[in-house]
């Protein structure tokens, strides 16, 4: 059983103080089928992201009132928005600027002037990672349900044991496929490891009961 990758368009929030950049980026991503929102300053980005968290944020650095670094830090400090991947998009191309962006919590960095195909590819990549993360969390929830089922069933039948073993093995196979065939961000790796560890515990427990 493999993970399904990017089956639906994403909700993208673009933050840039220049109207021309917002227009070009909006057109570029809309052509991919994404739902696009655009704001022109940091405070509006914080309000919009918290009210309706997007799947990905494209964030300029040089903006009045609040720069992109501070916007990113505040988003990462809020439980509602901390898991949203942030792609910085800026004319600043020095290594120190990129380092600051990643230290603030960004996951990627695109240097202006940008190419449409590069923006589309990088956004698509982050959406894929987000979807994989959601699937990992769903698998973890299934494992927890399976754990409770085993714990609450003092004398499971042979059929029940086979069914639960099959379910646990399927979840482990999905986790292994994800680990081997897909690129994960730092936030997703612990989730995957938890799925693998819990899944193995369930398999070991079921093997003991079957024996």
PDB file of C-alpha atoms in Angstrom:
ATOM      1  CA  UNK A   1       0.000   0.000   0.000  1.00  0.00           C
ATOM      2  CA  UNK A   2       1.599   3.281  -1.105  1.00  0.00           C
ATOM      3  CA  UNK A   3       0.865   6.828  -0.045  1.00  0.00           C
ATOM      4  CA  UNK A   4      -1.180   8.954  -2.453  1.00  0.00           C
ATOM      5  CA  UNK A   5       0.673  12.105  -3.421  1.00  0.00           C
ATOM      6  CA  UNK A   6      -0.887  15.524  -4.004  1.00  0.00           C
ATOM      7  CA  UNK A   7      -4.399  14.614  -5.063  1.00  0.00           C
ATOM      8  CA  UNK A   8      -5.845  18.105  -4.660  1.00  0.00           C
ATOM      9  CA  UNK A   9      -4.766  21.733  -5.179  1.00  0.00           C
ATOM     10  CA  UNK A  10      -3.471  23.726  -2.245  1.00  0.00           C
ATOM     11  CA  UNK A  11      -4.491  26.892  -0.444  1.00  0.00           C
ATOM     12  CA  UNK A  12      -1.612  29.350  -0.881  1.00  0.00           C
ATOM     13  CA  UNK A  13      -1.086  32.623   0.996  1.00  0.00           C
ATOM     14  CA  UNK A  14       1.232  35.122  -0.736  1.00  0.00           C
ATOM     15  CA  UNK A  15       2.730  37.993   1.258  1.00  0.00           C
ATOM     16  CA  UNK A  16       4.477  40.793  -0.667  1.00  0.00           C
ATOM     17  CA  UNK A  17       4.242  44.575  -0.495  1.00  0.00           C
ATOM     18  CA  UNK A  18       4.522  44.976  -4.290  1.00  0.00           C
ATOM     19  CA  UNK A  19       1.286  44.634  -6.238  1.00  0.00           C
ATOM     20  CA  UNK A  20       3.083  43.457  -9.398  1.00  0.00           C
ATOM     21  CA  UNK A  21       4.703  40.570  -7.532  1.00  0.00           C
ATOM     22  CA  UNK A  22       1.370  39.565  -6.026  1.00  0.00           C
ATOM     23  CA  UNK A  23      -0.279  39.594  -9.442  1.00  0.00           C
ATOM     24  CA  UNK A  24       2.425  37.520 -11.144  1.00  0.00           C
ATOM     25  CA  UNK A  25       2.627  34.983  -8.319  1.00  0.00           C
ATOM     26  CA  UNK A  26      -1.148  34.710  -8.085  1.00  0.00           C
ATOM     27  CA  UNK A  27      -1.423  34.067 -11.826  1.00  0.00           C
ATOM     28  CA  UNK A  28       1.445  31.562 -11.716  1.00  0.00           C
ATOM     29  CA  UNK A  29      -0.087  29.481  -8.936  1.00  0.00           C
ATOM     30  CA  UNK A  30      -3.696  29.825 -10.074  1.00  0.00           C
ATOM     31  CA  UNK A  31      -2.707  28.172 -13.351  1.00  0.00           C
ATOM     32  CA  UNK A  32      -1.772  25.115 -11.296  1.00  0.00           C
ATOM     33  CA  UNK A  33      -5.268  25.020  -9.845  1.00  0.00           C
ATOM     34  CA  UNK A  34      -4.315  26.347  -6.413  1.00  0.00           C
ATOM     35  CA  UNK A  35      -6.530  28.624  -4.356  1.00  0.00           C
ATOM     36  CA  UNK A  36      -4.558  31.830  -3.852  1.00  0.00           C
ATOM     37  CA  UNK A  37      -4.856  34.592  -1.260  1.00  0.00           C
ATOM     38  CA  UNK A  38      -2.650  37.678  -1.387  1.00  0.00           C
ATOM     39  CA  UNK A  39      -1.841  40.293   1.266  1.00  0.00           C
ATOM     40  CA  UNK A  40       0.569  43.220   1.221  1.00  0.00           C
ATOM     41  CA  UNK A  41       2.032  43.332   4.739  1.00  0.00           C
ATOM     42  CA  UNK A  42       3.019  41.239   7.729  1.00  0.00           C
ATOM     43  CA  UNK A  43       0.150  42.049  10.114  1.00  0.00           C
ATOM     44  CA  UNK A  44      -2.412  41.110   7.444  1.00  0.00           C
ATOM     45  CA  UNK A  45      -0.523  37.859   6.859  1.00  0.00           C
ATOM     46  CA  UNK A  46      -0.659  36.964  10.556  1.00  0.00           C
ATOM     47  CA  UNK A  47      -4.396  37.648  10.762  1.00  0.00           C
ATOM     48  CA  UNK A  48      -5.174  35.769   7.547  1.00  0.00           C
ATOM     49  CA  UNK A  49      -3.027  32.744   8.381  1.00  0.00           C
ATOM     50  CA  UNK A  50      -4.548  32.370  11.837  1.00  0.00           C
ATOM     51  CA  UNK A  51      -8.143  32.882  10.680  1.00  0.00           C
ATOM     52  CA  UNK A  52      -7.843  30.324   7.871  1.00  0.00           C
ATOM     53  CA  UNK A  53      -4.484  28.489   7.904  1.00  0.00           C
ATOM     54  CA  UNK A  54      -3.176  27.977   4.352  1.00  0.00           C
ATOM     55  CA  UNK A  55      -1.267  24.930   3.148  1.00  0.00           C
ATOM     56  CA  UNK A  56       1.796  26.979   2.134  1.00  0.00           C
ATOM     57  CA  UNK A  57       2.917  30.588   2.604  1.00  0.00           C
ATOM     58  CA  UNK A  58       5.098  32.490   0.120  1.00  0.00           C
ATOM     59  CA  UNK A  59       6.718  35.275   2.130  1.00  0.00           C
ATOM     60  CA  UNK A  60       8.697  38.329   1.033  1.00  0.00           C
ATOM     61  CA  UNK A  61      11.416  39.607   3.380  1.00  0.00           C
ATOM     62  CA  UNK A  62      11.643  43.347   2.784  1.00  0.00           C
ATOM     63  CA  UNK A  63       8.303  44.842   3.753  1.00  0.00           C
ATOM     64  CA  UNK A  64       7.269  47.947   5.714  1.00  0.00           C
ATOM     65  CA  UNK A  65       5.984  47.696   9.296  1.00  0.00           C
ATOM     66  CA  UNK A  66       7.122  44.094   9.779  1.00  0.00           C
ATOM     67  CA  UNK A  67       9.722  42.205   7.751  1.00  0.00           C
ATOM     68  CA  UNK A  68       9.389  38.610   6.635  1.00  0.00           C
ATOM     69  CA  UNK A  69      11.744  37.258   9.286  1.00  0.00           C
ATOM     70  CA  UNK A  70       9.521  38.577  12.080  1.00  0.00           C
ATOM     71  CA  UNK A  71       6.359  37.381  10.345  1.00  0.00           C
ATOM     72  CA  UNK A  72       7.836  33.893  10.118  1.00  0.00           C
ATOM     73  CA  UNK A  73       8.928  33.869  13.758  1.00  0.00           C
ATOM     74  CA  UNK A  74       5.459  34.869  14.929  1.00  0.00           C
ATOM     75  CA  UNK A  75       3.794  32.250  12.750  1.00  0.00           C
ATOM     76  CA  UNK A  76       6.074  29.543  14.127  1.00  0.00           C
ATOM     77  CA  UNK A  77       5.371  30.671  17.703  1.00  0.00           C
ATOM     78  CA  UNK A  78       1.610  30.188  17.300  1.00  0.00           C
ATOM     79  CA  UNK A  79       0.174  26.686  17.728  1.00  0.00           C
ATOM     80  CA  UNK A  80      -2.393  27.337  15.000  1.00  0.00           C
ATOM     81  CA  UNK A  81       0.156  28.285  12.331  1.00  0.00           C
ATOM     82  CA  UNK A  82       3.417  26.666  13.421  1.00  0.00           C
ATOM     83  CA  UNK A  83       3.147  23.706  11.029  1.00  0.00           C
ATOM     84  CA  UNK A  84       2.511  25.792   7.889  1.00  0.00           C
ATOM     85  CA  UNK A  85       5.536  25.554   5.538  1.00  0.00           C
ATOM     86  CA  UNK A  86       6.931  28.990   4.694  1.00  0.00           C
ATOM     87  CA  UNK A  87       8.845  29.630   1.483  1.00  0.00           C
ATOM     88  CA  UNK A  88      10.817  32.870   1.545  1.00  0.00           C
ATOM     89  CA  UNK A  89      10.912  34.785  -1.708  1.00  0.00           C
ATOM     90  CA  UNK A  90      13.352  37.701  -1.834  1.00  0.00           C
ATOM     91  CA  UNK A  91      15.890  39.640  -3.888  1.00  0.00           C
ATOM     92  CA  UNK A  92      18.354  39.152  -1.025  1.00  0.00           C
ATOM     93  CA  UNK A  93      20.700  36.397  -2.172  1.00  0.00           C
ATOM     94  CA  UNK A  94      23.522  36.484   0.368  1.00  0.00           C
ATOM     95  CA  UNK A  95      24.177  33.348   2.383  1.00  0.00           C
ATOM     96  CA  UNK A  96      23.580  35.236   5.628  1.00  0.00           C
ATOM     97  CA  UNK A  97      20.079  36.231   4.486  1.00  0.00           C
ATOM     98  CA  UNK A  98      19.199  32.660   3.581  1.00  0.00           C
ATOM     99  CA  UNK A  99      20.569  31.451   6.917  1.00  0.00           C
ATOM    100  CA  UNK A 100      18.360  33.951   8.767  1.00  0.00           C
ATOM    101  CA  UNK A 101      15.351  32.754   6.796  1.00  0.00           C
ATOM    102  CA  UNK A 102      15.906  29.119   7.754  1.00  0.00           C
ATOM    103  CA  UNK A 103      16.677  30.041  11.368  1.00  0.00           C
ATOM    104  CA  UNK A 104      13.364  31.913  11.541  1.00  0.00           C
ATOM    105  CA  UNK A 105      11.564  28.739  10.478  1.00  0.00           C
ATOM    106  CA  UNK A 106      11.436  28.832   6.682  1.00  0.00           C
ATOM    107  CA  UNK A 107      11.556  25.575   4.734  1.00  0.00           C
ATOM    108  CA  UNK A 108      12.713  26.946   1.370  1.00  0.00           C
ATOM    109  CA  UNK A 109      14.095  30.091  -0.256  1.00  0.00           C
ATOM    110  CA  UNK A 110      13.502  31.429  -3.764  1.00  0.00           C
ATOM    111  CA  UNK A 111      15.630  34.296  -5.042  1.00  0.00           C
ATOM    112  CA  UNK A 112      14.042  37.094  -7.094  1.00  0.00           C
ATOM    113  CA  UNK A 113      13.679  37.500  -9.996  1.00  0.00           C
ATOM    114  CA  UNK A 114      11.883  34.175  -9.860  1.00  0.00           C
ATOM    115  CA  UNK A 115      10.929  31.759 -12.619  1.00  0.00           C
ATOM    116  CA  UNK A 116       7.333  30.558 -12.795  1.00  0.00           C
ATOM    117  CA  UNK A 117       8.242  26.881 -13.150  1.00  0.00           C
ATOM    118  CA  UNK A 118      10.568  27.049 -10.137  1.00  0.00           C
ATOM    119  CA  UNK A 119       7.885  28.615  -7.951  1.00  0.00           C
ATOM    120  CA  UNK A 120       5.344  26.018  -9.061  1.00  0.00           C
ATOM    121  CA  UNK A 121       7.745  23.127  -8.427  1.00  0.00           C
ATOM    122  CA  UNK A 122       8.780  24.308  -4.967  1.00  0.00           C
ATOM    123  CA  UNK A 123       5.202  24.953  -3.890  1.00  0.00           C
ATOM    124  CA  UNK A 124       4.191  21.543  -5.239  1.00  0.00           C
ATOM    125  CA  UNK A 125       6.998  19.916  -3.243  1.00  0.00           C
ATOM    126  CA  UNK A 126       5.874  21.525   0.017  1.00  0.00           C
ATOM    127  CA  UNK A 127       2.265  20.571  -0.625  1.00  0.00           C
ATOM    128  CA  UNK A 128       3.377  16.977  -1.151  1.00  0.00           C
ATOM    129  CA  UNK A 129       5.237  16.988   2.159  1.00  0.00           C
ATOM    130  CA  UNK A 130       2.192  18.469   3.893  1.00  0.00           C
ATOM    131  CA  UNK A 131      -0.053  15.776   2.484  1.00  0.00           C
ATOM    132  CA  UNK A 132       2.411  13.066   3.522  1.00  0.00           C
ATOM    133  CA  UNK A 133       2.461  14.519   7.029  1.00  0.00           C
ATOM    134  CA  UNK A 134      -1.326  14.372   7.195  1.00  0.00           C
ATOM    135  CA  UNK A 135      -1.283  10.755   6.042  1.00  0.00           C
ATOM    136  CA  UNK A 136       1.353   9.861   8.630  1.00  0.00           C
ATOM    137  CA  UNK A 137      -0.793  11.437  11.350  1.00  0.00           C
ATOM    138  CA  UNK A 138      -3.812   9.483  10.097  1.00  0.00           C
ATOM    139  CA  UNK A 139      -1.798   6.250  10.245  1.00  0.00           C
ATOM    140  CA  UNK A 140      -0.692   7.105  13.773  1.00  0.00           C
ATOM    141  CA  UNK A 141      -4.324   7.608  14.786  1.00  0.00           C
ATOM    142  CA  UNK A 142      -5.175   4.194  13.322  1.00  0.00           C
ATOM    143  CA  UNK A 143      -2.352   2.641  15.324  1.00  0.00           C
ATOM    144  CA  UNK A 144      -3.642   4.190  18.539  1.00  0.00           C
ATOM    145  CA  UNK A 145      -7.116   2.833  17.808  1.00  0.00           C
ATOM    146  CA  UNK A 146      -5.641  -0.591  17.112  1.00  0.00           C
ATOM    147  CA  UNK A 147      -3.671  -0.457  20.364  1.00  0.00           C
ATOM    148  CA  UNK A 148      -6.840   0.240  22.335  1.00  0.00           C
ATOM    149  CA  UNK A 149      -8.623  -2.574  20.522  1.00  0.00           C
ATOM    150  CA  UNK A 150      -5.932  -5.054  21.531  1.00  0.00           C
ATOM    151  CA  UNK A 151      -5.813  -3.779  25.112  1.00  0.00           C
ATOM    152  CA  UNK A 152      -9.576  -3.992  25.572  1.00  0.00           C
ATOM    153  CA  UNK A 153      -9.984  -7.469  24.111  1.00  0.00           C
ATOM    154  CA  UNK A 154      -8.823 -10.028  26.728  1.00  0.00           C
ATOM    155  CA  UNK A 155      -9.364 -13.103  24.575  1.00  0.00           C
ATOM    156  CA  UNK A 156      -9.317 -12.162  20.887  1.00  0.00           C
ATOM    157  CA  UNK A 157     -10.449 -14.756  18.378  1.00  0.00           C
ATOM    158  CA  UNK A 158      -8.104 -16.147  15.760  1.00  0.00           C
ATOM    159  CA  UNK A 159      -9.970 -14.158  13.101  1.00  0.00           C
ATOM    160  CA  UNK A 160      -9.623 -10.930  15.100  1.00  0.00           C
ATOM    161  CA  UNK A 161      -5.918 -11.512  15.576  1.00  0.00           C
ATOM    162  CA  UNK A 162      -5.410 -12.086  11.864  1.00  0.00           C
ATOM    163  CA  UNK A 163      -7.380  -8.934  11.026  1.00  0.00           C
ATOM    164  CA  UNK A 164      -5.434  -6.791  13.486  1.00  0.00           C
ATOM    165  CA  UNK A 165      -2.113  -8.252  12.348  1.00  0.00           C
ATOM    166  CA  UNK A 166      -2.992  -7.474   8.737  1.00  0.00           C
ATOM    167  CA  UNK A 167      -3.912  -3.887   9.671  1.00  0.00           C
ATOM    168  CA  UNK A 168      -0.696  -3.363  11.630  1.00  0.00           C
ATOM    169  CA  UNK A 169       1.447  -4.796   8.828  1.00  0.00           C
ATOM    170  CA  UNK A 170      -0.292  -2.547   6.303  1.00  0.00           C
ATOM    171  CA  UNK A 171       0.440   0.541   8.382  1.00  0.00           C
ATOM    172  CA  UNK A 172       4.083  -0.499   8.766  1.00  0.00           C
ATOM    173  CA  UNK A 173       4.357  -1.063   5.010  1.00  0.00           C
ATOM    174  CA  UNK A 174       3.001   2.438   4.373  1.00  0.00           C
ATOM    175  CA  UNK A 175       5.510   3.919   6.798  1.00  0.00           C
ATOM    176  CA  UNK A 176       8.385   2.028   5.175  1.00  0.00           C
ATOM    177  CA  UNK A 177       7.276   3.187   1.715  1.00  0.00           C
ATOM    178  CA  UNK A 178       7.192   6.765   2.943  1.00  0.00           C
ATOM    179  CA  UNK A 179      10.656   6.521   4.495  1.00  0.00           C
ATOM    180  CA  UNK A 180      12.245   4.994   1.397  1.00  0.00           C
ATOM    181  CA  UNK A 181      10.538   6.813  -1.465  1.00  0.00           C
ATOM    182  CA  UNK A 182       9.686  10.330  -0.294  1.00  0.00           C
ATOM    183  CA  UNK A 183      11.514  13.375   1.035  1.00  0.00           C
ATOM    184  CA  UNK A 184      10.329  14.553   4.450  1.00  0.00           C
ATOM    185  CA  UNK A 185      10.966  17.762   6.331  1.00  0.00           C
ATOM    186  CA  UNK A 186      12.348  17.890   9.861  1.00  0.00           C
ATOM    187  CA  UNK A 187       8.850  18.221  11.346  1.00  0.00           C
ATOM    188  CA  UNK A 188       7.570  15.073   9.621  1.00  0.00           C
ATOM    189  CA  UNK A 189      10.415  12.679  10.539  1.00  0.00           C
ATOM    190  CA  UNK A 190       9.425  12.269  14.236  1.00  0.00           C
ATOM    191  CA  UNK A 191       5.833  11.494  13.194  1.00  0.00           C
ATOM    192  CA  UNK A 192       7.034   8.781  10.832  1.00  0.00           C
ATOM    193  CA  UNK A 193       9.351   7.312  13.462  1.00  0.00           C
ATOM    194  CA  UNK A 194       6.476   7.199  15.954  1.00  0.00           C
ATOM    195  CA  UNK A 195       4.309   5.331  13.458  1.00  0.00           C
ATOM    196  CA  UNK A 196       7.077   2.810  12.808  1.00  0.00           C
ATOM    197  CA  UNK A 197       7.799   2.290  16.511  1.00  0.00           C
ATOM    198  CA  UNK A 198       4.164   1.950  17.560  1.00  0.00           C
ATOM    199  CA  UNK A 199       3.429  -0.299  14.614  1.00  0.00           C
ATOM    200  CA  UNK A 200       6.264  -2.629  15.537  1.00  0.00           C
ATOM    201  CA  UNK A 201       5.072  -2.784  19.142  1.00  0.00           C
ATOM    202  CA  UNK A 202       1.600  -3.781  17.948  1.00  0.00           C
ATOM    203  CA  UNK A 203       3.012  -6.436  15.609  1.00  0.00           C
ATOM    204  CA  UNK A 204       5.150  -7.889  18.402  1.00  0.00           C
ATOM    205  CA  UNK A 205       2.194  -7.945  20.793  1.00  0.00           C
ATOM    206  CA  UNK A 206      -0.054  -9.640  18.253  1.00  0.00           C
ATOM    207  CA  UNK A 207       2.649 -12.206  17.499  1.00  0.00           C
ATOM    208  CA  UNK A 208       2.811 -13.008  21.218  1.00  0.00           C
ATOM    209  CA  UNK A 209      -0.964 -13.433  21.428  1.00  0.00           C
ATOM    210  CA  UNK A 210      -0.999 -15.649  18.340  1.00  0.00           C
ATOM    211  CA  UNK A 211       1.784 -17.791  19.790  1.00  0.00           C
TER     212      UNK A 211
END
